[in-house]
Amino acid sequence: MCGICGYYSFKQKISSQNILAMNFAIKHRGPDDEGFWLSDGTLSENFSGKDSTEKVKEKFPVLEENFSTIALGFRRLSIVDLSENGHQPMNSDDEKITITFNGEIYNFRSIKAELELLNYQFKSHSDTEVILRSYEEWGTAMFEKLDGMFAICIVDLSQQKIILGRDRVGLKPLFYTQNENGFFWASEIKALLKNQFVKSEINWNGVYTNFLFQTTLAPETCFKDIYSLEPASLLTLNLKDNSVQKEKFWQFPSKINSKDSEETAVKKIAELLSESISEQLYADVPVTSMMSGGIDSTLITSKAKPLQNDINAFTISYQFSEDEVKNATLVAENLKIKHQIKNVTDQEVLENLKENIQHFEEPYSSLEVLMNAAEYAKELGFKVVLSGNGADELFAGYSHSLKLKKWLLLKNFNFIRNFIFTKDTFSEKVKNYFSQDSMFDFFRQSQVGMKSSEAEMIFKPEIFKSIDKDFKKFHLSESKNYKGYFEYDMKYSLSSHHVFRDDLSAMKYGVEFRYPFLSNALIDYVSTLPENFRYSGIQNKPLLRKVAEQYLPKEVLKMPKRGFSFPLSHFIKNEEKVQSFIKENLESLKKRNFFDPEIIDLWLKNQHEIYDSVKIWQLVTFELWYQKYF
C-alpha cells in the first residue's frame, strides 16, 4: 500500500522540483520510504529522497535539482517484505522496464511459483517484483492474473510505452490528465495539482453528477480535464507519437451458472470467503478486523478466527450506534478474541472537521467514520485492517434494491408525470418517481443526493446551461432485472464512492484496508449465480445471510441495515458549532455567484427530514473543496 505519481513531458525536459512536490503531496500514503526515477527516454537513473531509509540513501543519490522528460515518484507503506528489497521504483535487470505500484497482490506467491518454473529468479519477497517479472513474461496479459487491489505504472523504454493499470473493481485510485505540455498521473489529485503544468479548474459536469450521486461518476472528476482511470482498465501512452489507448482487461462474467443448487452455492461462497480471508491475512505487519456490528464485518472476523487464532478486532462507537457495538461485542465474546471499542465523542468528530472534509478531493454528503477508524487502528499499532466493504454491492445489501421489482412494474406508468402540474412537495416527489425511465435513473434515486430538479434550482442558470445532462455515456448494459442494478452498484456505488472514500480515509493515517468479499474468485462466482439466489426483493443479502447463519448469533442477523457514518442530521440540528460552521461557509459560498443564494437560504431554513441535511452538507463541502483546491 503506497502512493505513486509521475509525468511525461511532451516538449522539453522539466525540473525535478515537479516530481518532488507531487510526491510530497502524498507523503501520508507512505511514511516508511520514498524513491524517484528520472529518464530522458533512453538513459535513466534512480534517486532516493529526504524521507528514504538510510540503506536506500546509501544505494541511490538524494534527488535535488535535475531535469528529465519522464519522472516517477513513490511513497512506501511497508506491508510485505519490509526490507529495502521492496523499494520502488523497481527496475528490470536490463533497466529497460521500471514499475511503481500501489496496493496488494494477494496471489503473488502462486504467480511467483509459476514464474520460477519458467526460470525467473527473484531478489526480494515482494509482490512488486512479481508484477515486474510477470510483465516481462506475459506483457499486459499479466493484469488478468492479478488478484488484489492495485494502481500500477510501468515504463517500458524498450517498447517506448508507459502503461497505467487499475484493479478489477477500482479498489486503488489512479488519476491522470493530459495537455499540450505532457501526460501526468498520481494516486491522488492533490499530487497532480503540484505539477507546474497542471491547472485547477472546475468541471461543472463532475460537480453535477457529484450532487446527484453523492460522488463523481468515473471517469469524470470535479476537476476539468482530470480523469479517474476506470476499474479493470489499462491506459497505454505511446512515447513515439504521444497517442493514448485505453482498453478493458476484465468484464463481469456473462454466462449464468445453472448447475449449482442454492445449497451448493452457500457452501462454495463460504469456502471462497475463507480462501480470500486467508490470503488477505498475509502480511509482515499485524492485521486486525474492523467490526461495525453488521453481518459483513462480523462474518469476516468469525471466519478469520480459525485461520489466525490471535486475530483481534475493534469497533468505533458513536451516537446512535449502540446496537452495532452490542452485536460486535457479542461476536467478540463468542469468538473469545480481544476486542477494542473506541468511543468517538461529538467533540472529536468536530475537532478536525474542515481538514478532514478537505482531504477528500470532491464535495461529500456525510460525515466520514472511517477516518476515525483508520486513526484508531494506527494508535493500536495496526497497518492492515480487514473490512466488510463490498458485501452490500456483491450480495444486494442496500435497502433501495428491495424496491426494484415495484419500480420495474410502475415504470410502465411513467406517462403520469406529464399530467402533474402542481408544484407542492408531494407532487414533485410523485413526478420525480415517475421520471425514472432507465435502470440508471433508478440507481440514481437510490443514492440520496440532490434530485435533478433540485440541482437545476440551485445552480445559477448560466452554469446549469453549460452542464452536459445527457447521462447515456454512464449507462451500462441496462438489463431489465437485478443484473442491471448490480452493475451500477459495483461500478458507481462501490468503485467511485465507497472504496474511494475508504482509500483516502485510511491512507491519511498510513493504514491499509483490505476487502475479503472482493476477491476475483468470489466476484466471478457470485455474479454468475441465478438471480433468484442473489436477490429476493423481500430481504437484503438473502444468499449471504444463509452463509452467515452458520457463524453468527441470531441477534446480528436480525439487525436492520444501517449505514456506517456519523448522524449528520443530528449534528446539524443540535450542535451550535456545526450550525455556525455551516452558516459561515454558506455565506462565503453565496458570494461566489455559482449557486442561487435564495435557494441556499430556503434549504437551510427547511431542515425537516434527514434528507434535507444532505443537500446542505453537499453545498458546505463544495465550499470547503473550492477553498482548498482553488
Tab-separated table of C-alpha atoms in Angstrom, residues 76-351:
chain	number	residue	atom	x	y	z
A	76	ARG	CA	6.034	3.419	0.623
A	77	LEU	CA	3.869	1.947	3.366
A	78	SER	CA	5.755	-1.262	4.155
A	79	ILE	CA	3.392	-4.254	4.459
A	80	VAL	CA	5.050	-7.194	2.672
A	81	ASP	CA	8.858	-7.623	2.624
A	82	LEU	CA	9.774	-4.742	4.917
A	83	SER	CA	13.377	-4.708	3.687
A	84	GLU	CA	14.919	-2.335	1.146
A	85	ASN	CA	14.486	-5.116	-1.439
A	86	GLY	CA	10.880	-3.951	-1.798
A	87	HIS	CA	11.939	-0.376	-2.579
A	88	GLN	CA	10.390	1.360	-5.573
A	89	PRO	CA	10.644	2.473	-8.318
A	90	MET	CA	11.867	-1.033	-9.192
A	91	ASN	CA	13.826	-1.781	-12.347
A	92	SER	CA	14.212	-4.864	-14.523
A	93	ASP	CA	17.710	-6.368	-14.752
A	94	ASP	CA	18.414	-4.550	-18.018
A	95	GLU	CA	16.855	-1.344	-16.585
A	96	LYS	CA	14.561	-1.026	-19.608
A	97	ILE	CA	11.392	-1.593	-17.558
A	98	THR	CA	10.528	0.326	-14.383
A	99	ILE	CA	7.491	-0.099	-12.149
A	100	THR	CA	5.718	1.809	-9.391
A	101	PHE	CA	2.840	0.044	-7.695
A	102	ASN	CA	0.250	0.935	-5.058
A	103	GLY	CA	-1.737	-1.913	-3.492
A	104	GLU	CA	-1.501	-5.587	-2.618
A	105	ILE	CA	-1.466	-8.676	-4.849
A	106	TYR	CA	-2.856	-11.492	-2.729
A	107	ASN	CA	-1.980	-14.329	-5.107
A	108	PHE	CA	1.574	-13.141	-5.772
A	109	ARG	CA	3.103	-16.253	-4.189
A	110	SER	CA	1.347	-18.607	-6.619
A	111	ILE	CA	2.287	-16.396	-9.591
A	112	LYS	CA	5.863	-16.313	-8.302
A	113	ALA	CA	5.939	-20.117	-8.188
A	114	GLU	CA	4.689	-20.205	-11.792
A	115	LEU	CA	7.443	-17.801	-12.873
A	116	GLU	CA	10.116	-19.768	-11.017
A	117	LEU	CA	9.169	-22.788	-13.113
A	118	LEU	CA	9.913	-20.569	-16.109
A	119	ASN	CA	13.405	-19.956	-14.681
A	120	TYR	CA	12.815	-16.470	-13.288
A	121	GLN	CA	14.883	-15.626	-10.222
A	122	PHE	CA	13.848	-13.166	-7.520
A	123	LYS	CA	15.845	-10.772	-5.359
A	124	SER	CA	13.016	-9.972	-2.921
A	125	HIS	CA	9.911	-11.401	-1.268
A	126	SER	CA	7.756	-8.504	-2.517
A	127	ASP	CA	4.682	-8.600	-4.735
A	128	THR	CA	6.116	-5.655	-6.704
A	129	GLU	CA	8.899	-7.792	-8.150
A	130	VAL	CA	6.367	-10.488	-9.064
A	131	ILE	CA	4.391	-7.917	-11.081
A	132	LEU	CA	7.584	-6.751	-12.795
A	133	ARG	CA	8.626	-10.291	-13.753
A	134	SER	CA	5.049	-11.107	-14.813
A	135	TYR	CA	5.104	-8.174	-17.209
A	136	GLU	CA	8.454	-9.360	-18.622
A	137	GLU	CA	6.913	-12.782	-19.297
A	138	TRP	CA	3.322	-12.011	-20.303
A	139	GLY	CA	3.176	-8.298	-21.098
A	140	THR	CA	-0.127	-6.601	-20.300
A	141	ALA	CA	-1.863	-10.029	-20.316
A	142	MET	CA	-0.490	-10.372	-16.774
A	143	PHE	CA	-3.114	-7.927	-15.454
A	144	GLU	CA	-5.790	-10.635	-15.793
A	145	LYS	CA	-3.777	-12.857	-13.438
A	146	LEU	CA	-3.558	-10.355	-10.577
A	147	ASP	CA	-5.934	-10.902	-7.645
A	148	GLY	CA	-5.848	-7.914	-5.365
A	149	MET	CA	-6.087	-4.151	-5.316
A	150	PHE	CA	-3.706	-2.119	-7.408
A	151	ALA	CA	-2.792	1.003	-9.301
A	152	ILE	CA	0.279	0.260	-11.401
A	153	CYS	CA	2.547	2.333	-13.623
A	154	ILE	CA	5.001	0.556	-15.912
A	155	VAL	CA	7.502	2.489	-18.035
A	156	ASP	CA	8.761	0.224	-20.818
A	157	LEU	CA	11.581	2.008	-22.626
A	158	SER	CA	12.224	-0.939	-24.954
A	159	GLN	CA	8.640	-0.674	-26.237
A	160	GLN	CA	8.573	3.130	-25.770
A	161	LYS	CA	5.367	2.906	-23.728
A	162	ILE	CA	4.001	3.998	-20.380
A	163	ILE	CA	1.243	1.721	-19.094
A	164	LEU	CA	-1.221	2.526	-16.300
A	165	GLY	CA	-3.451	-0.213	-14.880
A	166	ARG	CA	-6.127	-0.323	-12.185
A	167	ASP	CA	-7.672	-3.346	-10.434
A	168	ARG	CA	-10.940	-5.020	-11.417
A	169	VAL	CA	-13.281	-3.032	-9.175
A	170	GLY	CA	-11.226	0.104	-8.598
A	171	LEU	CA	-10.073	-0.513	-5.020
A	172	LYS	CA	-6.989	1.653	-5.561
A	173	PRO	CA	-7.377	5.100	-7.149
A	174	LEU	CA	-5.404	6.424	-10.096
A	175	PHE	CA	-5.930	9.834	-11.694
A	176	TYR	CA	-4.438	11.301	-14.853
A	177	THR	CA	-4.526	14.354	-17.079
A	178	GLN	CA	-3.085	15.296	-20.450
A	179	ASN	CA	-2.479	18.667	-22.076
A	180	GLU	CA	-0.167	20.204	-24.672
A	181	ASN	CA	2.749	20.006	-22.236
A	182	GLY	CA	2.559	16.380	-21.220
A	183	PHE	CA	0.865	13.458	-19.510
A	184	PHE	CA	0.593	13.316	-15.700
A	185	TRP	CA	-0.709	10.751	-13.185
A	186	ALA	CA	-0.977	10.188	-9.414
A	187	SER	CA	-2.749	8.262	-6.652
A	188	GLU	CA	-4.460	11.463	-5.506
A	189	ILE	CA	-5.478	14.603	-7.370
A	190	LYS	CA	-3.721	16.830	-4.835
A	191	ALA	CA	-0.420	15.459	-6.195
A	192	LEU	CA	-1.333	16.259	-9.817
A	193	LEU	CA	-2.069	19.864	-8.882
A	194	LYS	CA	1.516	20.299	-7.659
A	195	ASN	CA	2.870	19.943	-11.192
A	196	GLN	CA	3.661	23.272	-12.857
A	197	PHE	CA	1.760	22.269	-15.994
A	198	VAL	CA	-1.486	21.140	-14.318
A	199	LYS	CA	-4.010	23.846	-13.547
A	200	SER	CA	-7.012	23.683	-11.236
A	201	GLU	CA	-10.338	24.375	-12.968
A	202	ILE	CA	-13.874	23.355	-12.012
A	203	ASN	CA	-15.529	20.625	-14.066
A	204	TRP	CA	-19.206	21.517	-13.627
A	205	ASN	CA	-20.272	18.235	-15.245
A	206	GLY	CA	-18.425	16.426	-12.463
A	207	VAL	CA	-19.928	18.644	-9.766
A	208	TYR	CA	-23.406	17.984	-11.170
A	209	THR	CA	-23.021	14.191	-11.029
A	210	ASN	CA	-21.473	14.555	-7.580
A	211	PHE	CA	-24.551	16.365	-6.292
A	212	LEU	CA	-26.896	13.759	-7.797
A	213	PHE	CA	-24.958	10.606	-6.861
A	214	GLN	CA	-23.042	11.628	-3.712
A	215	THR	CA	-19.913	11.002	-5.759
A	216	THR	CA	-18.485	11.942	-9.138
A	217	LEU	CA	-19.019	9.196	-11.687
A	218	ALA	CA	-15.780	7.815	-13.148
A	219	PRO	CA	-14.054	8.670	-15.369
A	220	GLU	CA	-15.138	12.227	-14.537
A	221	THR	CA	-13.801	14.182	-11.551
A	222	CYS	CA	-14.752	17.624	-10.275
A	223	PHE	CA	-11.583	18.987	-11.906
A	224	LYS	CA	-11.623	19.913	-15.575
A	225	ASP	CA	-9.566	17.509	-17.731
A	226	ILE	CA	-8.515	15.368	-14.760
A	227	TYR	CA	-9.862	11.823	-15.039
A	228	SER	CA	-10.070	8.682	-12.959
A	229	LEU	CA	-8.770	5.594	-14.709
A	230	GLU	CA	-11.782	3.284	-14.731
A	231	PRO	CA	-11.745	-0.099	-12.957
A	232	ALA	CA	-10.278	-3.075	-14.881
A	233	SER	CA	-8.719	-0.675	-17.363
A	234	LEU	CA	-5.329	-0.213	-18.967
A	235	LEU	CA	-4.123	3.061	-20.416
A	236	THR	CA	-1.132	2.961	-22.757
A	237	LEU	CA	0.780	6.111	-23.689
A	238	ASN	CA	2.894	5.650	-26.820
A	239	LEU	CA	6.085	7.687	-26.374
A	240	LYS	CA	6.728	7.722	-30.136
A	241	ASP	CA	3.667	9.781	-31.044
A	242	ASN	CA	2.096	10.676	-27.637
A	243	SER	CA	-1.086	8.790	-28.539
A	244	VAL	CA	-3.205	7.253	-25.778
A	245	GLN	CA	-5.085	3.963	-25.982
A	246	LYS	CA	-7.482	2.578	-23.352
A	247	GLU	CA	-8.763	-0.983	-23.022
A	248	LYS	CA	-10.553	-3.221	-20.510
A	249	PHE	CA	-8.735	-6.318	-19.289
A	250	TRP	CA	-11.767	-7.822	-17.498
A	251	GLN	CA	-15.572	-7.777	-17.673
A	252	PHE	CA	-18.204	-9.296	-15.395
A	253	PRO	CA	-18.859	-12.893	-16.493
A	254	SER	CA	-22.000	-13.083	-18.631
A	255	LYS	CA	-22.763	-16.803	-18.506
A	256	ILE	CA	-25.183	-17.901	-15.758
A	257	ASN	CA	-24.174	-20.861	-13.593
A	258	SER	CA	-27.282	-23.062	-13.730
A	259	LYS	CA	-25.736	-26.287	-12.438
A	260	ASP	CA	-25.123	-25.346	-8.768
A	261	SER	CA	-28.024	-25.613	-6.315
A	262	GLU	CA	-28.541	-22.871	-3.734
A	263	GLU	CA	-27.170	-25.192	-1.055
A	264	THR	CA	-24.032	-25.765	-3.134
A	265	ALA	CA	-23.695	-22.020	-3.705
A	266	VAL	CA	-23.829	-21.332	0.052
A	267	LYS	CA	-21.043	-23.871	0.702
A	268	LYS	CA	-18.971	-22.564	-2.183
A	269	ILE	CA	-19.256	-18.943	-1.030
A	270	ALA	CA	-18.201	-19.930	2.499
A	271	GLU	CA	-15.154	-21.722	1.053
A	272	LEU	CA	-14.202	-18.868	-1.279
A	273	LEU	CA	-14.567	-16.340	1.529
A	274	SER	CA	-12.260	-18.395	3.758
A	275	GLU	CA	-9.704	-18.612	0.947
A	276	SER	CA	-9.897	-14.867	0.410
A	277	ILE	CA	-9.517	-14.091	4.125
A	278	SER	CA	-6.575	-16.482	4.374
A	279	GLU	CA	-4.768	-14.703	1.533
A	280	GLN	CA	-5.588	-11.245	2.882
A	281	LEU	CA	-4.331	-12.086	6.367
A	282	TYR	CA	-0.855	-12.456	4.856
A	283	ALA	CA	1.374	-9.534	5.892
A	284	ASP	CA	4.684	-8.849	7.592
A	285	VAL	CA	2.912	-6.444	9.977
A	286	PRO	CA	-0.005	-7.006	12.419
A	287	VAL	CA	-3.536	-7.350	10.960
A	288	THR	CA	-6.838	-6.527	12.704
A	289	SER	CA	-10.525	-6.679	11.785
A	290	MET	CA	-12.867	-3.691	11.851
A	291	MET	CA	-16.304	-4.766	13.145
A	292	SER	CA	-19.211	-2.371	12.711
A	293	GLY	CA	-21.640	-4.903	14.229
A	294	GLY	CA	-23.421	-5.842	10.999
A	295	ILE	CA	-23.353	-9.139	9.134
A	296	ASP	CA	-20.489	-8.327	6.756
A	297	SER	CA	-17.703	-7.373	9.151
A	298	THR	CA	-18.665	-9.827	11.906
A	299	LEU	CA	-18.737	-12.693	9.383
A	300	ILE	CA	-15.221	-11.838	8.235
A	301	THR	CA	-13.985	-11.759	11.837
A	302	SER	CA	-15.693	-15.075	12.611
A	303	LYS	CA	-14.140	-16.794	9.604
A	304	ALA	CA	-10.732	-15.218	10.279
A	305	LYS	CA	-10.511	-16.718	13.785
A	306	PRO	CA	-9.783	-20.347	12.694
A	307	LEU	CA	-7.240	-19.046	10.188
A	308	GLN	CA	-5.391	-16.795	12.631
A	309	ASN	CA	-6.077	-17.669	16.246
A	310	ASP	CA	-4.718	-14.416	17.664
A	311	ILE	CA	-6.843	-12.199	15.381
A	312	ASN	CA	-8.450	-9.319	17.215
A	313	ALA	CA	-10.976	-6.658	16.299
A	314	PHE	CA	-12.020	-3.103	17.031
A	315	THR	CA	-15.279	-1.169	16.811
A	316	ILE	CA	-15.958	2.544	16.506
A	317	SER	CA	-18.747	3.701	18.826
A	318	TYR	CA	-20.629	6.952	18.304
A	319	GLN	CA	-24.069	8.417	18.968
A	320	PHE	CA	-26.929	6.086	17.985
A	321	SER	CA	-24.567	3.134	17.291
A	322	GLU	CA	-25.422	1.253	20.500
A	323	ASP	CA	-26.945	-1.778	18.729
A	324	GLU	CA	-23.936	-2.171	16.441
A	325	VAL	CA	-21.494	-2.027	19.356
A	326	LYS	CA	-23.593	-4.521	21.320
A	327	ASN	CA	-23.586	-7.007	18.422
A	328	ALA	CA	-19.866	-6.589	17.755
A	329	THR	CA	-19.157	-7.219	21.443
A	330	LEU	CA	-21.347	-10.321	21.413
A	331	VAL	CA	-19.466	-11.775	18.431
A	332	ALA	CA	-16.092	-10.987	20.019
A	333	GLU	CA	-17.154	-12.723	23.251
A	334	ASN	CA	-18.363	-15.801	21.352
A	335	LEU	CA	-15.072	-15.977	19.457
A	336	LYS	CA	-13.032	-15.254	22.598
A	337	ILE	CA	-10.954	-12.622	20.826
A	338	LYS	CA	-9.539	-9.332	22.034
A	339	HIS	CA	-11.967	-6.544	21.135
A	340	GLN	CA	-11.237	-2.828	21.458
A	341	ILE	CA	-14.002	-0.217	21.407
A	342	LYS	CA	-13.225	3.378	20.566
A	343	ASN	CA	-15.900	5.831	21.674
A	344	VAL	CA	-15.756	8.831	19.343
A	345	THR	CA	-17.331	11.842	21.029
A	346	ASP	CA	-19.153	14.599	19.197
A	347	GLN	CA	-16.244	16.869	20.052
A	348	GLU	CA	-13.764	14.527	18.346
A	349	VAL	CA	-15.940	14.440	15.222
A	350	LEU	CA	-15.865	18.228	15.056
A	351	GLU	CA	-12.217	18.659	16.026
